[in-house]
CSV table of N, CA and C in Angstrom, one decimal:
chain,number,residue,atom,x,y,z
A,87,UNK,N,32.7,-39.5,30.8
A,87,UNK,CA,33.3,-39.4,29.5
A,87,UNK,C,32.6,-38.4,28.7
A,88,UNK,N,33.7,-37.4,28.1
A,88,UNK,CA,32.5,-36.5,27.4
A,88,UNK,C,32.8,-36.8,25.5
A,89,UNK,N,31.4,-36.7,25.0
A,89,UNK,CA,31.4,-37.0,23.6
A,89,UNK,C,31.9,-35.3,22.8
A,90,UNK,N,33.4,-35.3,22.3
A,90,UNK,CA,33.4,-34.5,21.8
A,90,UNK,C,33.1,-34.1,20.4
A,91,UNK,N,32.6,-35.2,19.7
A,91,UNK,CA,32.6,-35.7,18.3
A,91,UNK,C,31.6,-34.4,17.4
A,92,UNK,N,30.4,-34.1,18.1
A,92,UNK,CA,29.5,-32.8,18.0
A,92,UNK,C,29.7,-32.0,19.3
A,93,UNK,N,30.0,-30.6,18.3
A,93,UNK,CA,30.5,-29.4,19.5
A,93,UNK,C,29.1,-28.7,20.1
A,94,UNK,N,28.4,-28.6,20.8
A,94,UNK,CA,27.5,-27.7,21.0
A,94,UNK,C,27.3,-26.5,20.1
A,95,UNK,N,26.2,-26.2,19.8
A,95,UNK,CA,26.1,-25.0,19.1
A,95,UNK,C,25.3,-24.0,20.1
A,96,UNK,N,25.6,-22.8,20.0
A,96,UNK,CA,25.0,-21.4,20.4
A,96,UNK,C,24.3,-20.6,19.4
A,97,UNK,N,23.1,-20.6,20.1
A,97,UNK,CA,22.1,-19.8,19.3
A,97,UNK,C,22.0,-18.5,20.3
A,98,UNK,N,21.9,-17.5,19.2
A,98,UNK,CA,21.9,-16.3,20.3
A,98,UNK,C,20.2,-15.6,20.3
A,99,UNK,N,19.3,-16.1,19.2
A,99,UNK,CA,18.5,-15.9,19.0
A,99,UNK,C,17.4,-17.0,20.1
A,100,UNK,N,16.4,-16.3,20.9
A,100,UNK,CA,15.7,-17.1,21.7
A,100,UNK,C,14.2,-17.9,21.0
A,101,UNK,N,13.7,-18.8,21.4
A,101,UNK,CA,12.6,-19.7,20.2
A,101,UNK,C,12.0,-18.5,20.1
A,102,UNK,N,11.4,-19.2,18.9
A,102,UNK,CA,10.0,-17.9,18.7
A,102,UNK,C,9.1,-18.3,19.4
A,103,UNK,N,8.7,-19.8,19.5
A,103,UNK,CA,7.7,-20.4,19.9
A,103,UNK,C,8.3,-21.4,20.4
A,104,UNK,N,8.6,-20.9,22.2
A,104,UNK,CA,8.5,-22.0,23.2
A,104,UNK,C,7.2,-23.3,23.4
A,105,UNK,N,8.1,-24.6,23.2
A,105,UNK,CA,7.3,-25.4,23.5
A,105,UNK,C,6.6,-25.5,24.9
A,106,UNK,N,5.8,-26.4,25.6
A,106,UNK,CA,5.5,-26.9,26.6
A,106,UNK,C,5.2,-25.6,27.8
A,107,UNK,N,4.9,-24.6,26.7
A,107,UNK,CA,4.5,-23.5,28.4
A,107,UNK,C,3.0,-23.7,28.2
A,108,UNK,N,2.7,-23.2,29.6
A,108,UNK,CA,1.7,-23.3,29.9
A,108,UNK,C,0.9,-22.1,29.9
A,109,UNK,N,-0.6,-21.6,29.6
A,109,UNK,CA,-1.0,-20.5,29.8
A,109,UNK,C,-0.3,-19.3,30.4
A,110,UNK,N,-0.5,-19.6,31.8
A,110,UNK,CA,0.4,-18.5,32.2
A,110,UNK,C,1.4,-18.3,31.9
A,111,UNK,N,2.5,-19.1,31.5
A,111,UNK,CA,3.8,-18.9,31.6
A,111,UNK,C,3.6,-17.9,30.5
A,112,UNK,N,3.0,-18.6,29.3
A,112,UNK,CA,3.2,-17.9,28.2
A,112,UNK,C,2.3,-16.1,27.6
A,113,UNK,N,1.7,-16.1,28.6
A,113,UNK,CA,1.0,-14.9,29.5
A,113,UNK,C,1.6,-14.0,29.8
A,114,UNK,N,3.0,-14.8,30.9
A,114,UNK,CA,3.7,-14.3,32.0
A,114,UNK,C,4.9,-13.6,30.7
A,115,UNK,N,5.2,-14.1,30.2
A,115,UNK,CA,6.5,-13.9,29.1
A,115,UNK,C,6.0,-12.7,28.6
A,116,UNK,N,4.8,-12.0,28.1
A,116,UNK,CA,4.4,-11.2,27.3
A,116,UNK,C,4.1,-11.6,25.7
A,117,UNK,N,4.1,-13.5,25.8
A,117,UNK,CA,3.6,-14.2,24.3
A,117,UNK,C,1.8,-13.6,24.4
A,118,UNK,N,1.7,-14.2,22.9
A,118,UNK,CA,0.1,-14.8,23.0
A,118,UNK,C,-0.2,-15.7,22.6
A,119,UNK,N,-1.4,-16.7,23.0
A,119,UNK,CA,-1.4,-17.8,22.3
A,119,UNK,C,-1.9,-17.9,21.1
A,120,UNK,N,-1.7,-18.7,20.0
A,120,UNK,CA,-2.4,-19.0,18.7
A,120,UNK,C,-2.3,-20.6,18.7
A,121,UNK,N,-3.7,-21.0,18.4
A,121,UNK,CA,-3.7,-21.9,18.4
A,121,UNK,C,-3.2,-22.9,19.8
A,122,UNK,N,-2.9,-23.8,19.4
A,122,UNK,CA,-1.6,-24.4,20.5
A,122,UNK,C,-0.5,-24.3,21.0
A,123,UNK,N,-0.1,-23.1,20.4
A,123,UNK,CA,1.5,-22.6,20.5
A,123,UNK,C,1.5,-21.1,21.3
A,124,UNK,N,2.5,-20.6,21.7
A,124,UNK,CA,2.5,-19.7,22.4
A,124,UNK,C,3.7,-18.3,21.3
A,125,UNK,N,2.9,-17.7,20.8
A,125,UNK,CA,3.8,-16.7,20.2
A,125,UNK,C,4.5,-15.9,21.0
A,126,UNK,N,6.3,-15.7,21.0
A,126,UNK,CA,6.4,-15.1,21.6
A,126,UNK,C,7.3,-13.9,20.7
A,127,UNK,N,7.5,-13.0,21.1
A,127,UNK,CA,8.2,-12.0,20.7
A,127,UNK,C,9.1,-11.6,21.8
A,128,UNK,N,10.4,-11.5,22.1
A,128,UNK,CA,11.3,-10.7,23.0
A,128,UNK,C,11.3,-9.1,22.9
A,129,UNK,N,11.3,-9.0,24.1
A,129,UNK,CA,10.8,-7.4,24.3
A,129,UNK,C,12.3,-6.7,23.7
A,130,UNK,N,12.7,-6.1,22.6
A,130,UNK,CA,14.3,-5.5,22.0
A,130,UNK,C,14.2,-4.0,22.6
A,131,UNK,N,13.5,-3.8,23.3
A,131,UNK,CA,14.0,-2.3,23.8
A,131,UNK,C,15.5,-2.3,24.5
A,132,UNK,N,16.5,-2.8,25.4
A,132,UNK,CA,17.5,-2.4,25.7
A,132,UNK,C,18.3,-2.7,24.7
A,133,UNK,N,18.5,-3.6,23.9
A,133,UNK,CA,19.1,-4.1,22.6
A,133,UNK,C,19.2,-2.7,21.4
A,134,UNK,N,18.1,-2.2,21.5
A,134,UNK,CA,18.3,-1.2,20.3
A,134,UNK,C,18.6,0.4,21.3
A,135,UNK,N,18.8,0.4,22.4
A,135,UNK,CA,19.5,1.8,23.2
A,135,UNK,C,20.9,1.0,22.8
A,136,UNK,N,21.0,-0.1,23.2
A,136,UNK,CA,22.3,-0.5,23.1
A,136,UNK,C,23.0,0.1,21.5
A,137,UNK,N,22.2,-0.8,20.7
A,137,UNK,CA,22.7,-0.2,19.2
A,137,UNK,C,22.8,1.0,19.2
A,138,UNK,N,22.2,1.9,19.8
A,138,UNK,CA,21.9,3.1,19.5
A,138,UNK,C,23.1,4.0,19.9
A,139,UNK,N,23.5,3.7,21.3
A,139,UNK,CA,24.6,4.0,22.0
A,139,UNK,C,25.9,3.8,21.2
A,140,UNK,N,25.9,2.3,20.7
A,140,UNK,CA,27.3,2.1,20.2
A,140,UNK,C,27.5,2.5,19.0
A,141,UNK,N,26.6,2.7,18.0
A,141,UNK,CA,26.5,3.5,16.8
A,141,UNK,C,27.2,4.8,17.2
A,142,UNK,N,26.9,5.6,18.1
A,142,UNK,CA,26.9,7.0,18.4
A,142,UNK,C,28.3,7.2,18.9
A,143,UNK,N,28.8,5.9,20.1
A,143,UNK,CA,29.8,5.7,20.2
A,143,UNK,C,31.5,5.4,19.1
A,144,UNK,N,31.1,4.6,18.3
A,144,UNK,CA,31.6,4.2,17.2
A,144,UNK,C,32.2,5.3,16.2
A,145,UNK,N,30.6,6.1,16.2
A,145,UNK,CA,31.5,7.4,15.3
A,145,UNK,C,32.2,8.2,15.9
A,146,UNK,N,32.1,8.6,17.5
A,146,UNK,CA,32.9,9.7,17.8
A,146,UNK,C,34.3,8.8,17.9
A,147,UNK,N,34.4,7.5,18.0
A,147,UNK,CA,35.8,6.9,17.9
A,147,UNK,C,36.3,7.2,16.6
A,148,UNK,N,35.5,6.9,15.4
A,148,UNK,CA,35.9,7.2,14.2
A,148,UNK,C,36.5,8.7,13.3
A,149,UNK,N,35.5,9.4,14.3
A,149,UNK,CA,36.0,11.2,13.9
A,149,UNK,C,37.1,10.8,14.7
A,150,UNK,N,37.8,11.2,15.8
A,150,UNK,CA,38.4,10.9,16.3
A,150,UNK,C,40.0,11.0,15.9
A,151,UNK,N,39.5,9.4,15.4
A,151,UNK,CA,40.5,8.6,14.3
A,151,UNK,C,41.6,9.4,13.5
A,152,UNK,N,41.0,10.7,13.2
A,152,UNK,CA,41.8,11.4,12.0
A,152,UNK,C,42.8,12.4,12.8
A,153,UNK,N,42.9,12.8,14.1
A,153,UNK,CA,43.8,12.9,15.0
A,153,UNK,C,45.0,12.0,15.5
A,154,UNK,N,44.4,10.4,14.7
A,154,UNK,CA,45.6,9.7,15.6
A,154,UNK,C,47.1,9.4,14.7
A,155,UNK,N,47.9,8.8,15.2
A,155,UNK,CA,48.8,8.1,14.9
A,155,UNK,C,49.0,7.3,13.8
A,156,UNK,N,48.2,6.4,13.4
A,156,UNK,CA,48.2,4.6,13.2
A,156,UNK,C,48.5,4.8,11.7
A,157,UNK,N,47.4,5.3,11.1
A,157,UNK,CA,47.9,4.8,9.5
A,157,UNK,C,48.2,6.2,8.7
A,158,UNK,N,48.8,6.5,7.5
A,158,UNK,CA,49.1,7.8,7.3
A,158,UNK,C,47.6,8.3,7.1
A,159,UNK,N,48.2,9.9,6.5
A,159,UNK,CA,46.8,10.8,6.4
A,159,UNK,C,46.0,10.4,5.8
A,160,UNK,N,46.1,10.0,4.2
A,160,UNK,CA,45.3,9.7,3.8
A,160,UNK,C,43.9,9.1,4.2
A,161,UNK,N,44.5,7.8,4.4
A,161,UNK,CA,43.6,6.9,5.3
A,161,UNK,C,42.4,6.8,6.3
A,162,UNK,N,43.5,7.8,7.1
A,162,UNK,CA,42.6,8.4,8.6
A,162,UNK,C,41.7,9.5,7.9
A,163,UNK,N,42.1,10.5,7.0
A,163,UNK,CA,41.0,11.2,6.7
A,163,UNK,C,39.5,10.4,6.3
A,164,UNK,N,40.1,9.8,5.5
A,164,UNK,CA,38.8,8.8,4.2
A,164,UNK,C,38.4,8.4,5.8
A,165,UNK,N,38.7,7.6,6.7
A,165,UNK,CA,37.9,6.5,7.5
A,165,UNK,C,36.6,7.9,8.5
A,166,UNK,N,37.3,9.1,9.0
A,166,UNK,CA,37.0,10.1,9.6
A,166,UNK,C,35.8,10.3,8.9
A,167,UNK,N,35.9,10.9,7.4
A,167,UNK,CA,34.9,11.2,6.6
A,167,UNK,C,33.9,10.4,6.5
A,168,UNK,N,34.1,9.3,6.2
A,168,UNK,CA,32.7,8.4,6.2
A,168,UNK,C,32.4,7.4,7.6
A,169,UNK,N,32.8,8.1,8.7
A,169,UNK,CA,32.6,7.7,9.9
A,169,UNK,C,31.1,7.6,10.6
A,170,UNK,N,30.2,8.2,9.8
A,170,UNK,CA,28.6,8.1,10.0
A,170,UNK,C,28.6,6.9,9.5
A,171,UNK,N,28.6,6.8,8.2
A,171,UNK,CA,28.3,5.5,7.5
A,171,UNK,C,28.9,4.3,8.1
A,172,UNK,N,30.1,4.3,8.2
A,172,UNK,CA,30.6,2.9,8.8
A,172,UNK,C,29.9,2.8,9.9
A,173,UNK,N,29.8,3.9,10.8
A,173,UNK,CA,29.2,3.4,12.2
A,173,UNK,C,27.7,2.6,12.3
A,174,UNK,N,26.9,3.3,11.1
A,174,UNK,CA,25.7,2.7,11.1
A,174,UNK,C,25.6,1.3,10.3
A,175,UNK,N,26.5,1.2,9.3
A,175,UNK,CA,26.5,-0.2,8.6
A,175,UNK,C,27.3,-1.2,9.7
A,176,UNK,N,28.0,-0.8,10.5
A,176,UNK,CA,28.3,-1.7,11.8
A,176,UNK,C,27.3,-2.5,12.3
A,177,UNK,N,26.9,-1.0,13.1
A,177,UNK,CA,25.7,-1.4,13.8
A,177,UNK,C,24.6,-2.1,13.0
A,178,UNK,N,24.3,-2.1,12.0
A,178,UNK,CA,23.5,-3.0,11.3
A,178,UNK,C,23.9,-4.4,11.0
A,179,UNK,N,25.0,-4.2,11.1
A,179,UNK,CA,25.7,-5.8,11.0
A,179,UNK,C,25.3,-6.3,11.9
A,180,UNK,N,26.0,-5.7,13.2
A,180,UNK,CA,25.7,-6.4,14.5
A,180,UNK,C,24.3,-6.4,14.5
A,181,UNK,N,23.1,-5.9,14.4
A,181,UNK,CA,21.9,-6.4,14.0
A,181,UNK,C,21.4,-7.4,13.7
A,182,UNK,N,22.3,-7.3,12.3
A,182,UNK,CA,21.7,-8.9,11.7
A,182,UNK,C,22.7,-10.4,12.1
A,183,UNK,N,23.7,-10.3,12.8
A,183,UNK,CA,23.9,-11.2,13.5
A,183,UNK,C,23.5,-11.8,14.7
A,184,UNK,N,23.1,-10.7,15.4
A,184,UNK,CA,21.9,-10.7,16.9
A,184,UNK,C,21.0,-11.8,16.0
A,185,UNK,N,20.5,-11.0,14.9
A,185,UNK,CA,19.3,-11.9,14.4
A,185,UNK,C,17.6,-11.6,15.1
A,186,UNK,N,18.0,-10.7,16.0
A,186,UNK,CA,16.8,-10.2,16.9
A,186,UNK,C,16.0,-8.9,15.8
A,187,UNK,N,14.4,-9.3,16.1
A,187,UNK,CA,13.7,-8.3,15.3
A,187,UNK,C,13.6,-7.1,15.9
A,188,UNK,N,14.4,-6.1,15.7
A,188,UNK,CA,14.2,-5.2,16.3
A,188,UNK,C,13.5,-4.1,15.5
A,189,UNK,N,12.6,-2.7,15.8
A,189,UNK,CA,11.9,-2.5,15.1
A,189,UNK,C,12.9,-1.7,13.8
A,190,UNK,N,12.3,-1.5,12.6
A,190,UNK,CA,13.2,-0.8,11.8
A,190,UNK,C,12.5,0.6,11.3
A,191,UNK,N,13.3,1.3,10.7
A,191,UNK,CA,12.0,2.8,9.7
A,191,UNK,C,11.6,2.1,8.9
A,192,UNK,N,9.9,1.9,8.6
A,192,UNK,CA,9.5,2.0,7.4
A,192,UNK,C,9.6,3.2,6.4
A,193,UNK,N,10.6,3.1,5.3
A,193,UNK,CA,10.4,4.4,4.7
A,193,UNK,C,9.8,4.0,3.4
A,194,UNK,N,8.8,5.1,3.1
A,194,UNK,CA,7.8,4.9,1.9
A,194,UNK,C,8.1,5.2,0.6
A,195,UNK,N,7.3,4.2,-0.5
A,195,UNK,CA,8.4,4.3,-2.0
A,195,UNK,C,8.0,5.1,-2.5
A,196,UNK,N,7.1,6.0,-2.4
A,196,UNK,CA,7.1,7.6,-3.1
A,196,UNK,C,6.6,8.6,-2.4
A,197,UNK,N,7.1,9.9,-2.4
A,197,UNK,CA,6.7,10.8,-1.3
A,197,UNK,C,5.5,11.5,-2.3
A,198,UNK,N,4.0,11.6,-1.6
A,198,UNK,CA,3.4,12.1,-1.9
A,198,UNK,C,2.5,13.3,-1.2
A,199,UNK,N,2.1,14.6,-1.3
A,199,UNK,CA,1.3,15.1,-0.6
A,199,UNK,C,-0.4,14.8,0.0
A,200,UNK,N,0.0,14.7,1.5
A,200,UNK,CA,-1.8,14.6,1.8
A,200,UNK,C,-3.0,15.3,1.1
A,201,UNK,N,-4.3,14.6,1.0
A,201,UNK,CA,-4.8,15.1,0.2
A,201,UNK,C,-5.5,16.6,1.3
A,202,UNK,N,-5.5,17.7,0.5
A,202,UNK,CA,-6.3,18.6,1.1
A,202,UNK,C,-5.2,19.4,1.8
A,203,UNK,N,-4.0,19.2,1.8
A,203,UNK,CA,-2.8,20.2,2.6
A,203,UNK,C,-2.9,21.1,1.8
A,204,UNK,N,-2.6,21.3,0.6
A,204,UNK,CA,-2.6,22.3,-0.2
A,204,UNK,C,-3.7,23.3,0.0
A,205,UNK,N,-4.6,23.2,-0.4
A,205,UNK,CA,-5.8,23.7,0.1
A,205,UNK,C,-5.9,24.5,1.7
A,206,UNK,N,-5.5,23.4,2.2
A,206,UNK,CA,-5.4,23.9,3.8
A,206,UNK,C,-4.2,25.5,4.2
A,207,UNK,N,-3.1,25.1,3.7
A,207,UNK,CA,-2.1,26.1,4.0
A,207,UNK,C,-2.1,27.4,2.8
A,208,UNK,N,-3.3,27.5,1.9
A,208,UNK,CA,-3.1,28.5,1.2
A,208,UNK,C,-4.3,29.5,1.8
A,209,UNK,N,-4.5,29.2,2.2
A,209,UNK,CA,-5.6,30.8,3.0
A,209,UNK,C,-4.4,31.4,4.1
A,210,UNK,N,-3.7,30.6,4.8
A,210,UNK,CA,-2.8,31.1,5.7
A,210,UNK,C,-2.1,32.0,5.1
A,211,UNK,N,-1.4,32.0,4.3
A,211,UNK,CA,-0.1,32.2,3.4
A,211,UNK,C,1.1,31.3,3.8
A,212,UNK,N,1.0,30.6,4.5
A,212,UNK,CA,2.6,29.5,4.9
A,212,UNK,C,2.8,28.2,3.8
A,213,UNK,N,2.1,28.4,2.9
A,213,UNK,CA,2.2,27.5,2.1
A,213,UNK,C,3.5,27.6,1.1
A,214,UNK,N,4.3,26.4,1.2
A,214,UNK,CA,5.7,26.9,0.3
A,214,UNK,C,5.1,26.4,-1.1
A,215,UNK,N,4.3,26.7,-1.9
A,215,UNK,CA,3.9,25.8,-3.2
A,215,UNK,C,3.4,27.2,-3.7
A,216,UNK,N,3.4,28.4,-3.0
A,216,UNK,CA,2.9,29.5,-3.6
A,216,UNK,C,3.7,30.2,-4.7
């Protein structure tokens, strides 16, 4: 007899911290231990070729688009035109529903010059600040 009362749920995201391994196992996985627990991290390298692919794929669907049939001109142009952008805010979706940490750009909150470049590229003359 099966209890249908609670549906199973699917997690697509794997523990972070498997219980009950043992040294090696958690060795063998590519975790590390802390403490009593076994840190693991999943290795996201095919995950993010994957994103990578379908991002790339998505937009040439999207250019595309402004060739076809389906909705008038208008429409097809505007979706064609910002066919970079939707492709990547997709793909970011699908990201954050994976829920997988995959790595991201750190980009920095103010662009500043290293110290001593200046100095460095003005004896050359390739310095653009001249």
């Amino acid at each position: 007899m099966c209890d249908l009362s609670s549906p199973p749920t699917l997690s697509l995201q794997p523990p972070a911290t498997p219980a009950g391994l043992s040294r090696t196992q958690c060795l063998g996985r590519g975790g590390h231990l802390l403490g009593t627990s076994c840190q693991y991290v999943p290795d996201v390298t095919l995950i993010s070729f994957l994103l990578f692919g379908g991002t790339f794929l998505f937009c040439i669907a999207l250019k595309r688009f402004r060739s076809s049939r389906y909705f008038p001109v208008g429409v097809r142009k505007l979706v064609s035109d910002f066919a970079v952008i939707l492709a990547i805010l997709a793909s970011c979706a699908v990201d954050a529903v994976l829920g997988l940490e995959t790595p991201k750009l750190l980009v920095p909150s103010e662009l500043k010059v290293p110290a001593g470049w200046a100095q460095h590229c003005q004896g050359v003359g390739l310095c653009p600040l001249q």
